[in-house]
CSV table of C-alpha atoms in Angstrom, one decimal:
chain,number,residue,atom,x,y,z
A,18,UNK,CA,41.1,119.2,112.9
A,19,UNK,CA,38.9,119.2,116.0
A,20,UNK,CA,41.5,118.4,118.7
A,21,UNK,CA,39.0,118.1,121.7
A,22,UNK,CA,35.5,118.0,121.0
A,23,UNK,CA,34.4,119.5,124.5
A,24,UNK,CA,36.3,122.7,123.7
A,25,UNK,CA,34.5,123.4,120.4
A,26,UNK,CA,33.4,127.2,120.2
A,27,UNK,CA,34.4,127.8,123.7
A,28,UNK,CA,34.1,131.5,124.6
A,29,UNK,CA,35.3,133.5,127.6
A,30,UNK,CA,35.7,137.1,128.5
A,31,UNK,CA,39.2,138.7,127.9
A,32,UNK,CA,41.1,142.1,127.9
A,33,UNK,CA,42.8,143.0,124.6
A,34,UNK,CA,45.3,145.4,124.0
A,35,UNK,CA,45.9,146.0,120.3
A,36,UNK,CA,49.3,147.0,118.9
A,37,UNK,CA,50.3,150.5,119.9
A,38,UNK,CA,47.0,151.0,121.7
A,39,UNK,CA,47.0,152.7,125.0
A,40,UNK,CA,44.1,151.2,126.7
A,41,UNK,CA,42.9,147.6,126.7
A,42,UNK,CA,39.4,146.8,125.8
A,43,UNK,CA,37.0,144.1,126.8
A,44,UNK,CA,36.6,141.3,124.0
A,45,UNK,CA,35.1,137.9,123.8
A,46,UNK,CA,37.7,135.3,123.1
A,47,UNK,CA,36.4,132.4,121.0
A,48,UNK,CA,38.3,129.1,120.7
A,49,UNK,CA,38.2,127.5,117.3
A,50,UNK,CA,39.6,124.4,115.9
A,51,UNK,CA,43.1,126.1,115.2
A,52,UNK,CA,42.3,129.7,115.9
A,53,UNK,CA,41.6,132.1,118.7
A,54,UNK,CA,39.1,134.8,117.5
A,55,UNK,CA,38.8,138.1,119.4
A,56,UNK,CA,35.2,139.6,119.0
A,57,UNK,CA,33.3,142.7,119.8
A,58,UNK,CA,31.2,141.8,123.0
A,59,UNK,CA,28.0,143.6,121.8
A,60,UNK,CA,28.0,142.8,118.1
A,61,UNK,CA,30.1,139.6,117.9
A,62,UNK,CA,32.1,141.3,115.2
A,63,UNK,CA,35.3,139.7,114.9
A,64,UNK,CA,38.3,142.1,115.7
A,65,UNK,CA,41.2,139.8,115.0
A,66,UNK,CA,42.2,136.1,114.5
A,67,UNK,CA,45.1,134.5,116.1
A,68,UNK,CA,46.7,131.2,114.9
A,69,UNK,CA,46.7,128.8,117.8
A,70,UNK,CA,50.0,127.3,117.0
A,71,UNK,CA,51.7,130.6,117.0
A,72,UNK,CA,50.0,131.9,120.1
A,73,UNK,CA,52.5,132.3,123.0
A,74,UNK,CA,51.8,132.6,126.6
A,75,UNK,CA,53.9,135.6,128.1
A,76,UNK,CA,53.4,134.5,131.8
A,77,UNK,CA,53.2,130.7,132.3
A,78,UNK,CA,51.6,129.7,135.7
A,79,UNK,CA,50.2,133.2,136.5
A,80,UNK,CA,46.8,134.6,136.3
A,81,UNK,CA,45.3,136.3,134.4
A,82,UNK,CA,47.1,134.5,131.6
A,83,UNK,CA,48.5,136.8,129.0
A,84,UNK,CA,48.7,135.7,125.5
A,85,UNK,CA,50.4,137.3,122.2
A,86,UNK,CA,49.7,136.1,118.7
A,87,UNK,CA,53.3,135.4,118.1
A,88,UNK,CA,56.6,134.8,119.8
A,89,UNK,CA,58.2,137.6,117.8
A,90,UNK,CA,55.5,140.6,117.9
A,91,UNK,CA,54.6,141.0,121.5
A,92,UNK,CA,52.8,144.4,121.3
A,93,UNK,CA,49.4,142.8,120.8
A,94,UNK,CA,48.2,141.0,123.9
A,95,UNK,CA,45.1,139.5,125.5
A,96,UNK,CA,44.5,138.7,129.1
A,97,UNK,CA,42.2,135.8,130.0
A,98,UNK,CA,41.3,134.7,133.6
A,99,UNK,CA,38.8,131.9,132.6
A,100,UNK,CA,40.5,128.6,133.8
A,101,UNK,CA,38.6,126.4,131.4
A,102,UNK,CA,39.7,128.7,128.4
A,103,UNK,CA,43.2,128.8,129.6
A,104,UNK,CA,43.3,124.9,129.9
A,105,UNK,CA,41.6,124.6,126.6
A,106,UNK,CA,44.1,126.8,124.7
A,107,UNK,CA,47.0,124.8,126.1
A,108,UNK,CA,45.5,121.5,125.3
A,109,UNK,CA,44.4,122.3,121.7
A,110,UNK,CA,48.0,123.8,121.2
A,111,UNK,CA,49.4,120.5,122.4
A,112,UNK,CA,47.2,118.5,120.1
A,113,UNK,CA,48.1,120.6,117.1
A,114,UNK,CA,51.7,120.3,117.9
A,115,UNK,CA,51.5,116.4,118.2
A,116,UNK,CA,49.6,116.3,115.0
A,117,UNK,CA,52.2,118.3,113.2
A,118,UNK,CA,55.1,116.3,114.7
A,119,UNK,CA,53.7,112.9,113.5
A,120,UNK,CA,54.8,113.6,109.7
A,121,UNK,CA,58.2,114.6,110.9
A,122,UNK,CA,58.7,111.5,112.9
A,123,UNK,CA,57.4,109.3,110.1
A,124,UNK,CA,59.8,110.9,107.7
A,125,UNK,CA,62.6,110.3,110.1
A,126,UNK,CA,61.6,106.8,110.5
A,127,UNK,CA,61.3,106.2,106.7
A,128,UNK,CA,64.8,107.8,106.3
A,129,UNK,CA,66.3,105.5,109.1
A,130,UNK,CA,64.7,102.4,107.4
A,131,UNK,CA,65.9,103.5,104.0
A,132,UNK,CA,69.5,104.0,105.4
A,133,UNK,CA,69.2,100.7,107.0
A,134,UNK,CA,68.1,99.0,103.8
A,135,UNK,CA,70.8,100.9,101.9
A,136,UNK,CA,73.6,99.7,104.3
A,137,UNK,CA,72.2,96.2,104.2
A,138,UNK,CA,72.2,96.3,100.3
A,139,UNK,CA,75.7,97.8,100.2
A,140,UNK,CA,76.8,95.0,102.7
A,141,UNK,CA,75.2,92.2,100.7
A,142,UNK,CA,77.0,93.4,97.6
A,143,UNK,CA,80.5,94.1,99.3
A,144,UNK,CA,80.7,91.5,101.9
A,145,UNK,CA,80.7,88.3,99.7
A,146,UNK,CA,83.4,89.7,97.5
A,147,UNK,CA,85.5,90.8,100.5
A,148,UNK,CA,85.3,87.3,102.0
A,149,UNK,CA,86.3,85.8,98.9
A,150,UNK,CA,89.2,88.2,98.4
A,151,UNK,CA,90.2,87.4,102.1
A,152,UNK,CA,90.0,83.7,101.4
A,153,UNK,CA,92.3,84.1,98.1
A,154,UNK,CA,94.8,86.1,100.2
A,155,UNK,CA,95.1,83.7,103.2
A,156,UNK,CA,94.9,80.3,101.3
A,157,UNK,CA,97.8,78.1,102.4
A,158,UNK,CA,99.6,76.2,99.7
A,159,UNK,CA,97.5,73.1,100.2
A,160,UNK,CA,94.2,74.8,100.0
A,161,UNK,CA,95.2,76.8,96.9
A,162,UNK,CA,96.4,73.6,95.3
A,163,UNK,CA,92.9,72.1,96.0
A,164,UNK,CA,91.4,75.0,94.2
A,165,UNK,CA,93.9,74.5,91.2
A,166,UNK,CA,93.1,70.8,91.0
A,167,UNK,CA,89.3,71.7,90.9
A,168,UNK,CA,90.0,74.0,88.0
A,169,UNK,CA,92.1,71.5,86.4
A,170,UNK,CA,89.4,68.8,86.6
A,171,UNK,CA,86.8,71.2,85.2
A,172,UNK,CA,89.4,72.2,82.4
A,173,UNK,CA,89.8,68.6,81.4
A,174,UNK,CA,86.1,68.6,80.4
A,175,UNK,CA,86.7,71.0,77.5
A,176,UNK,CA,90.4,70.3,76.8
A,177,UNK,CA,90.4,66.4,77.3
A,178,UNK,CA,91.3,64.3,80.3
A,179,UNK,CA,94.7,65.0,81.8
A,180,UNK,CA,97.4,62.9,80.2
A,181,UNK,CA,98.7,60.3,82.7
A,182,UNK,CA,101.3,58.1,81.0
A,183,UNK,CA,103.6,57.4,84.1
A,184,UNK,CA,107.0,57.8,82.4
A,185,UNK,CA,105.9,61.3,80.9
A,186,UNK,CA,104.5,62.5,84.2
A,187,UNK,CA,107.7,61.5,86.0
A,188,UNK,CA,109.6,63.8,83.7
A,189,UNK,CA,107.3,66.8,84.5
A,190,UNK,CA,107.4,65.9,88.2
A,191,UNK,CA,111.2,66.0,88.0
A,192,UNK,CA,111.1,69.3,86.0
A,193,UNK,CA,108.6,71.2,87.9
A,194,UNK,CA,110.5,72.1,91.0
A,195,UNK,CA,113.7,72.7,89.0
A,196,UNK,CA,112.0,75.1,86.6
A,197,UNK,CA,109.0,76.6,88.5
A,198,UNK,CA,109.6,76.0,92.2
A,199,UNK,CA,109.4,73.6,95.0
A,200,UNK,CA,105.6,73.3,95.2
A,201,UNK,CA,104.9,73.5,91.5
A,202,UNK,CA,103.1,70.8,89.4
A,203,UNK,CA,102.9,70.5,85.7
A,204,UNK,CA,100.1,68.5,83.8
A,205,UNK,CA,99.4,68.2,80.1
A,206,UNK,CA,95.9,67.9,78.4
A,207,UNK,CA,95.4,66.6,74.9
A,208,UNK,CA,93.6,69.8,73.7
A,209,UNK,CA,95.6,72.6,72.1
A,210,UNK,CA,96.4,75.6,74.6
A,211,UNK,CA,99.2,77.3,72.4
A,212,UNK,CA,101.2,77.6,75.4
A,213,UNK,CA,100.9,77.1,79.3
A,214,UNK,CA,98.5,78.5,81.9
A,215,UNK,CA,99.0,79.1,85.5
A,216,UNK,CA,96.3,77.6,88.0
A,217,UNK,CA,95.8,78.3,91.5
A,218,UNK,CA,98.3,76.4,93.9
A,219,UNK,CA,101.2,76.8,91.5
A,220,UNK,CA,99.8,74.3,89.0
A,221,UNK,CA,100.5,74.7,85.3
A,222,UNK,CA,98.8,73.1,82.4
A,223,UNK,CA,100.0,73.0,78.8
A,224,UNK,CA,98.6,71.3,75.7
A,225,UNK,CA,100.0,68.3,73.9
A,226,UNK,CA,100.5,70.5,70.8
A,227,UNK,CA,103.4,72.3,72.7
A,228,UNK,CA,105.2,68.9,72.8
A,229,UNK,CA,104.5,67.6,69.4
A,230,UNK,CA,105.2,70.9,67.4
A,231,UNK,CA,108.7,71.4,68.9
A,232,UNK,CA,112.1,69.9,68.3
A,233,UNK,CA,113.0,70.1,71.8
A,234,UNK,CA,111.7,71.1,75.3
A,235,UNK,CA,113.0,74.6,75.1
A,236,UNK,CA,109.8,76.1,73.8
A,237,UNK,CA,107.6,74.3,76.3
A,238,UNK,CA,109.8,75.3,79.2
A,239,UNK,CA,109.8,78.8,78.0
A,240,UNK,CA,106.0,78.9,78.0
A,241,UNK,CA,106.0,77.5,81.5
A,242,UNK,CA,108.2,80.3,82.8
A,243,UNK,CA,106.1,82.9,80.8
A,244,UNK,CA,103.0,81.7,82.4
A,245,UNK,CA,104.7,81.9,85.8
A,246,UNK,CA,105.8,85.5,85.1
A,247,UNK,CA,102.5,86.5,83.5
A,248,UNK,CA,100.3,86.0,86.6
A,249,UNK,CA,100.7,86.4,90.4
A,250,UNK,CA,99.4,83.5,92.5
A,251,UNK,CA,96.9,85.4,94.4
A,252,UNK,CA,94.9,86.9,91.5
A,253,UNK,CA,94.9,83.5,89.8
A,254,UNK,CA,93.3,82.0,92.9
A,255,UNK,CA,90.9,84.9,93.4
A,256,UNK,CA,89.6,84.6,89.9
A,257,UNK,CA,88.8,80.9,90.3
A,258,UNK,CA,87.1,81.6,93.8
A,259,UNK,CA,85.0,84.3,92.5
A,260,UNK,CA,83.7,81.8,89.8
A,261,UNK,CA,83.1,79.3,92.4
A,262,UNK,CA,81.3,81.6,94.7
A,263,UNK,CA,81.0,82.5,98.4
A,264,UNK,CA,80.1,79.0,99.7
A,265,UNK,CA,83.2,77.4,98.2
A,266,UNK,CA,85.4,80.1,99.9
A,267,UNK,CA,83.7,79.7,103.2
A,268,UNK,CA,84.1,75.9,103.1
A,269,UNK,CA,87.8,76.4,102.1
A,270,UNK,CA,88.3,78.6,105.1
A,271,UNK,CA,86.4,76.6,107.6
A,272,UNK,CA,86.7,72.9,106.6
A,273,UNK,CA,89.7,73.4,104.3
A,274,UNK,CA,88.4,71.4,101.3
A,275,UNK,CA,87.5,72.2,97.8
A,276,UNK,CA,85.4,69.7,95.8
A,277,UNK,CA,86.4,68.9,92.3
A,278,UNK,CA,83.0,70.2,91.0
A,279,UNK,CA,83.1,73.6,92.6
A,280,UNK,CA,84.2,75.5,89.5
A,281,UNK,CA,81.6,74.2,86.9
A,282,UNK,CA,82.3,75.9,83.6
A,283,UNK,CA,85.5,77.8,84.6
A,284,UNK,CA,87.7,75.6,82.6
A,285,UNK,CA,85.9,76.4,79.3
A,286,UNK,CA,85.8,80.1,80.3
A,287,UNK,CA,89.6,80.2,80.6
A,288,UNK,CA,90.1,78.2,77.5
A,289,UNK,CA,88.2,80.7,75.6
A,290,UNK,CA,90.4,83.6,76.7
A,291,UNK,CA,93.7,84.5,75.3
A,292,UNK,CA,96.8,83.3,77.1
A,293,UNK,CA,98.1,85.9,79.5
A,294,UNK,CA,101.5,87.2,78.2
A,295,UNK,CA,104.2,88.6,80.4
A,296,UNK,CA,106.2,91.7,80.0
A,297,UNK,CA,108.9,90.7,77.4
A,298,UNK,CA,111.6,93.0,78.9
A,299,UNK,CA,112.2,90.9,82.0
A,300,UNK,CA,111.9,87.5,80.5
A,301,UNK,CA,115.6,87.1,79.3
A,302,UNK,CA,117.0,87.4,82.7
A,303,UNK,CA,114.3,84.9,84.2
A,304,UNK,CA,115.1,82.5,81.3
A,305,UNK,CA,118.9,82.8,81.8
A,306,UNK,CA,118.4,82.0,85.6
A,307,UNK,CA,116.8,78.7,84.7
A,308,UNK,CA,119.1,77.8,81.7
A,309,UNK,CA,116.3,78.2,79.1
A,310,UNK,CA,116.9,80.1,75.9
A,311,UNK,CA,114.3,82.7,74.7
A,312,UNK,CA,114.4,82.2,71.0
A,313,UNK,CA,112.4,78.9,70.9
A,314,UNK,CA,109.7,80.4,73.0
A,315,UNK,CA,109.8,83.6,70.9
A,316,UNK,CA,109.5,81.7,67.6
A,317,UNK,CA,106.5,79.7,68.9
A,318,UNK,CA,104.8,82.8,69.5
A,319,UNK,CA,105.5,84.4,66.3
A,320,UNK,CA,107.6,82.5,63.6
A,321,UNK,CA,108.5,85.7,61.9
A,322,UNK,CA,110.2,87.1,64.9
A,323,UNK,CA,108.8,90.6,64.2
A,324,UNK,CA,106.9,90.9,67.5
A,325,UNK,CA,109.4,89.3,69.7
A,326,UNK,CA,112.7,90.4,68.3
A,327,UNK,CA,113.6,91.7,71.8
A,328,UNK,CA,113.7,88.2,73.0
A,329,UNK,CA,115.7,86.9,70.2
A,330,UNK,CA,118.1,89.6,70.3
A,331,UNK,CA,118.7,89.2,74.0
A,332,UNK,CA,118.7,85.4,74.1
A,333,UNK,CA,121.0,84.2,76.8
A,334,UNK,CA,121.7,81.0,74.8
A,335,UNK,CA,122.5,78.7,77.7
A,336,UNK,CA,124.7,75.7,76.9
A,337,UNK,CA,123.2,73.0,79.1
A,338,UNK,CA,120.1,71.1,78.0
A,339,UNK,CA,116.8,71.1,79.9
A,340,UNK,CA,116.0,67.5,79.5
A,341,UNK,CA,117.9,64.5,78.1
A,342,UNK,CA,116.7,63.0,74.9
A,343,UNK,CA,115.2,60.0,76.7
A,344,UNK,CA,113.3,62.5,78.9
A,345,UNK,CA,112.2,64.5,76.0
A,346,UNK,CA,110.9,61.5,74.2
A,347,UNK,CA,108.9,60.1,77.3
A,348,UNK,CA,107.4,63.6,77.6
A,349,UNK,CA,106.3,63.8,74.2
A,350,UNK,CA,104.4,60.5,74.6
A,351,UNK,CA,102.6,61.4,77.8
A,352,UNK,CA,99.2,61.3,76.1
A,353,UNK,CA,99.8,58.1,74.1
A,354,UNK,CA,98.3,54.9,75.2
């Protein structure tokens, strides 16, 4: 590197004292691109070479200027009183320092850019799911039900259209708040579910197979209670919103609406999964509180009773009926006509 072209091979007289030398000797100081060379005046024979970046001035602002080859070892010195040479040494030193500092600044800038990109990527990965989780957590009942109805609409594409016979749906509307809670809704699809599923917004869906394969409503009621116990409402809503994506969650939080087509394919996805099962240990107490026996539910899962023996042995066997004969018949015919 040639820092300043006007100072190439600049020479001046100086007084050099070598390490441990008693007397100083006259020398010619020659300024190179990155070195300071001290030479014999008569022969131009180099006596020593100093690296300009390491050269340190011992008496800034004073004349003659006194230099040493390093900031550590100061026994060797040279004194120079030529103003042009003094200015040249300082300017070339600054040019070298600036040239060396650029890679460091570039590396720092690159590291900063990489850090910003890393934070941006991490934010892009983390923020959407965080917003979806927040939407699932704060969703009021009406919005959670809108999500559930969108799931039900998509599920009907694979499991058949929701059965709408009025007398049968009236039975479900009467049973839902008594069995599952004030805001619960129950629907039936013609496709087989082998039980019941809980959807967002306290919506429950079961297949017609559960009604036609049973002698009474006890097994169906048991599957509805089991679906309620198997999954908490927030995770059910969160899974549906994750499938729907960030825009649906943002729309739900801002506008308060969830279109029917917002979860395409989710119905087929959950139909392909095994039914979530609750912990059997707590079911007898839950069933007893609602007047539902556990044995019909247990036998519908395992006709041999081997894997559900605890439910059979701890059956509370309530005396009252869940539905009247007329209600049960109407419910069994909900998909007819």
